PDB file of C-alpha atoms in Angstrom:
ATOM      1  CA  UNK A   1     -29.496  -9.453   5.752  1.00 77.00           C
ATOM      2  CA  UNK A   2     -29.149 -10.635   9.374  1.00 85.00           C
ATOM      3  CA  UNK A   3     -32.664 -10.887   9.910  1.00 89.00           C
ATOM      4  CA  UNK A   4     -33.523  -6.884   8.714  1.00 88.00           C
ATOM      5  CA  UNK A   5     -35.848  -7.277   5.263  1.00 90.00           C
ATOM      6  CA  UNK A   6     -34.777  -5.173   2.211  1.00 89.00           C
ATOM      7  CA  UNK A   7     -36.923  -4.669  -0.867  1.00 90.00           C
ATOM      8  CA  UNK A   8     -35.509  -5.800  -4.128  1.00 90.00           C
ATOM      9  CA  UNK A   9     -33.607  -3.113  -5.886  1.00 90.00           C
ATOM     10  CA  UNK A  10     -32.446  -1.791  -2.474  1.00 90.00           C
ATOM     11  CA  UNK A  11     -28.784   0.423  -3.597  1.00 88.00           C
ATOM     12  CA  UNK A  12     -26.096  -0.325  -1.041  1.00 84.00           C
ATOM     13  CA  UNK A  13     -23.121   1.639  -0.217  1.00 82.00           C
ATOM     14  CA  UNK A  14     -20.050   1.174   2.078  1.00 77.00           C
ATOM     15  CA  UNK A  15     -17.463   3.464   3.049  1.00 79.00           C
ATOM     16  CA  UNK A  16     -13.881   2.656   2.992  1.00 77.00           C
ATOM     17  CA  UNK A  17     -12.325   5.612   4.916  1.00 81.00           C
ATOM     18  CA  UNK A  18     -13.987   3.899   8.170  1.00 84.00           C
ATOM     19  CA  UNK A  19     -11.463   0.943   7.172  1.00 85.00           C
ATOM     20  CA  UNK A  20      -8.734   3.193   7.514  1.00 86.00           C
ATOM     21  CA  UNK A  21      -9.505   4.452  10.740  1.00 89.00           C
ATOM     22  CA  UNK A  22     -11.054   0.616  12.530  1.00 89.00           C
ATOM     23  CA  UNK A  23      -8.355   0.676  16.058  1.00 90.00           C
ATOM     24  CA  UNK A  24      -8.586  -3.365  15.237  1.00 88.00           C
ATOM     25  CA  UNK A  25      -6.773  -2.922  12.471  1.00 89.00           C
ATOM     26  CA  UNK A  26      -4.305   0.081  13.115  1.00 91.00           C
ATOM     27  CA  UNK A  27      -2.174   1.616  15.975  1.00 91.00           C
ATOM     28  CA  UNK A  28      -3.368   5.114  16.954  1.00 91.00           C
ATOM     29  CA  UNK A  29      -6.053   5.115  13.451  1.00 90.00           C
ATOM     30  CA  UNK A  30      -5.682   8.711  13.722  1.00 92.00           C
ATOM     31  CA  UNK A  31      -2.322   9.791  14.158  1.00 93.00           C
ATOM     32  CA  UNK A  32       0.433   9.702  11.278  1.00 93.00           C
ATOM     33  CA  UNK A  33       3.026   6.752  11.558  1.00 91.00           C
ATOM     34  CA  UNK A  34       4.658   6.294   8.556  1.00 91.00           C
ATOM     35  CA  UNK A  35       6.354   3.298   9.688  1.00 91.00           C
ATOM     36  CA  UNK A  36       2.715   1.206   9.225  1.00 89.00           C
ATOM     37  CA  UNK A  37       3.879   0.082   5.790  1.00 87.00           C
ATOM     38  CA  UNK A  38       7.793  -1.201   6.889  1.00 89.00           C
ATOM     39  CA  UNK A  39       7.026  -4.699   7.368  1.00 88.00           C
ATOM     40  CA  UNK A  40      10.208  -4.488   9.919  1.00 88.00           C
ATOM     41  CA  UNK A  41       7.684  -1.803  11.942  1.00 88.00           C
ATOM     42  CA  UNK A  42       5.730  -2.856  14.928  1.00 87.00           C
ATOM     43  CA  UNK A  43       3.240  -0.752  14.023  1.00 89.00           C
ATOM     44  CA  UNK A  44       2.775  -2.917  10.542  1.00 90.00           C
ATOM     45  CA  UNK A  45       0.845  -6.015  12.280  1.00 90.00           C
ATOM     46  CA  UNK A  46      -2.443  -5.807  13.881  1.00 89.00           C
ATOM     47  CA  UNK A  47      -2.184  -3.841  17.510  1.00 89.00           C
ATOM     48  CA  UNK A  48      -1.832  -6.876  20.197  1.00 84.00           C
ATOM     49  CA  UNK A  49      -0.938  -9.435  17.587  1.00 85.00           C
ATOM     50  CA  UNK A  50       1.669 -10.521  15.402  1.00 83.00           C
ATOM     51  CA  UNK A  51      -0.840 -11.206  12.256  1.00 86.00           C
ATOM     52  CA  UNK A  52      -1.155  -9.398   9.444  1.00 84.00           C
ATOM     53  CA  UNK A  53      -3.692  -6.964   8.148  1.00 84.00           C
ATOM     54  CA  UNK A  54      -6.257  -7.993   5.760  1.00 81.00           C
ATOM     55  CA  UNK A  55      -5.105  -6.206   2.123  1.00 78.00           C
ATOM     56  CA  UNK A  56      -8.265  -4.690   1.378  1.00 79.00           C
ATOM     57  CA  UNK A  57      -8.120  -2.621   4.516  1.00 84.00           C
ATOM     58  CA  UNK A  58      -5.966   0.360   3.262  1.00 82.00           C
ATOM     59  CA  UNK A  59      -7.919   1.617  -0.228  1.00 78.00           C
ATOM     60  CA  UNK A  60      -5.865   4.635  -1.547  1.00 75.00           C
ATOM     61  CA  UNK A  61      -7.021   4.186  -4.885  1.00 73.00           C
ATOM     62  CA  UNK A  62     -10.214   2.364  -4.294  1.00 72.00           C
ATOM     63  CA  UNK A  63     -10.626  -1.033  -6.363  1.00 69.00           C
ATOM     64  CA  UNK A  64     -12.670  -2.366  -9.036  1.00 69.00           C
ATOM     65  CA  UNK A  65     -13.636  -0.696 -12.340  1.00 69.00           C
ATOM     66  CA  UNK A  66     -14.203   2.276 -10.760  1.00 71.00           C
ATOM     67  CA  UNK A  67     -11.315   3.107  -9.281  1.00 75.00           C
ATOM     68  CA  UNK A  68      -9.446   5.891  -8.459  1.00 77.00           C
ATOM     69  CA  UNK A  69      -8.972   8.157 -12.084  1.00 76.00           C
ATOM     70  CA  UNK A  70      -5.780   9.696 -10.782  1.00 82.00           C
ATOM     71  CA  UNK A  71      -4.047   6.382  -9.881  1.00 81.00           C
ATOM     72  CA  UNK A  72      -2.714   5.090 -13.559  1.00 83.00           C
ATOM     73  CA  UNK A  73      -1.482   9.312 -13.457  1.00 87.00           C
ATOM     74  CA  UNK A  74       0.420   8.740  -9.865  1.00 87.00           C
ATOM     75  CA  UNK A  75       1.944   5.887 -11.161  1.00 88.00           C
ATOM     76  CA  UNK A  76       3.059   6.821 -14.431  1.00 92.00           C
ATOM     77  CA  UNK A  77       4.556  10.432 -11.996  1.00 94.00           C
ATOM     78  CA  UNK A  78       6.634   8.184  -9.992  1.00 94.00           C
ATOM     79  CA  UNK A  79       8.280   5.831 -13.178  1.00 95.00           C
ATOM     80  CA  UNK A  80       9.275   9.439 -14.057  1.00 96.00           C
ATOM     81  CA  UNK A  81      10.228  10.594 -11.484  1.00 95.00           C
ATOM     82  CA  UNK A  82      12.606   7.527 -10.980  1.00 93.00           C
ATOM     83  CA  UNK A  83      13.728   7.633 -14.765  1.00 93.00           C
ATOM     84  CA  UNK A  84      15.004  11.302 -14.067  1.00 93.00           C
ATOM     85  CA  UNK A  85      16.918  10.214 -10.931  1.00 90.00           C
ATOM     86  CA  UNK A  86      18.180   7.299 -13.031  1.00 88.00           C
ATOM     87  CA  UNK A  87      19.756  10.002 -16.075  1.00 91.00           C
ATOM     88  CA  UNK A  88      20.986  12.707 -13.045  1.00 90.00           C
ATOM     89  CA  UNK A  89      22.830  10.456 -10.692  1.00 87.00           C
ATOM     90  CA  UNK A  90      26.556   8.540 -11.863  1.00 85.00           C
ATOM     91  CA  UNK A  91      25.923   5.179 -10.321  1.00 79.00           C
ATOM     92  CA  UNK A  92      28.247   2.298 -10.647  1.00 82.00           C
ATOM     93  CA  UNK A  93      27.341  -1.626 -10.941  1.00 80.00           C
ATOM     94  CA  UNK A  94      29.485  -3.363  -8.448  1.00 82.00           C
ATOM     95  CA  UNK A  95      31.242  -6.492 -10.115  1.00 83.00           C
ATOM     96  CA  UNK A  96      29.898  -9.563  -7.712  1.00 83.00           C
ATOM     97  CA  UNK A  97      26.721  -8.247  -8.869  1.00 80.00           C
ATOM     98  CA  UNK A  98      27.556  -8.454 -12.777  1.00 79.00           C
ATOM     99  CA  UNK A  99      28.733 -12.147 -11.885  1.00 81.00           C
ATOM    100  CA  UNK A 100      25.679 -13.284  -9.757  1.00 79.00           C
ATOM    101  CA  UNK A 101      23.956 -15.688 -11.707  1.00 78.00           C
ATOM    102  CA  UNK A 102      20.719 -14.556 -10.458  1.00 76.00           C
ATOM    103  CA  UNK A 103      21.255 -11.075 -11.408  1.00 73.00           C
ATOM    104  CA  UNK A 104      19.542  -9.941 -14.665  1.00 70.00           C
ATOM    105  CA  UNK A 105      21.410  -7.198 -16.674  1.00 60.00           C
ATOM    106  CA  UNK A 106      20.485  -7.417 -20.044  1.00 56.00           C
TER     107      UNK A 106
END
């Protein structure tokens, strides 16, 4: 690999936190600005640029079948978490909506 020899069988590992802290990638890696996920953010493009990050730089979970155990857990939290909200809170449909053709209530 780029000229260095490695004997067959040679285990490799990479890191992914050092993703989530590359200053080519993020504004200020290390302090907390929530506002890198709102696509509407200037802080959600690459500093300098208008471009977009590569996906596989922010990992939470990890990928592969490996992954993170607690993810399918988190997930399954927040659909129940929402469904709770959902039963607690008197919400109304507005009637354009009911109409709109492209609106799905089934």
């Amino acid at each position: 690999i780029c000229g260095v020899p490695f004997s067959k069988g040679t285990l490799f590992a990479m890191n992914f936190i050092f993703s989530h802290y590359n200053p080519n990638e993020w504004h200020s890696p290390k302090s907390f600005i929530p506002e890198r996920f709102d696509p509407e953010s200037k802080y959600f493009f690459k500093p300098e640029t208008k471009t977009s990050r590569d996906p596989k730089i922010y990992v939470p979970f990890s990928s592969g079948p490996r992954n993170c155990a607690g993810q399918t857990l988190s997930k399954l939290e927040a659909k129940v978490v929402l469904a709770r909200i959902l039963t607690k809170v008197d919400y109304e449909i507005d009637k354009e909506q009911l109409a709109n053709e492209y609106a799905l209530f089934n």
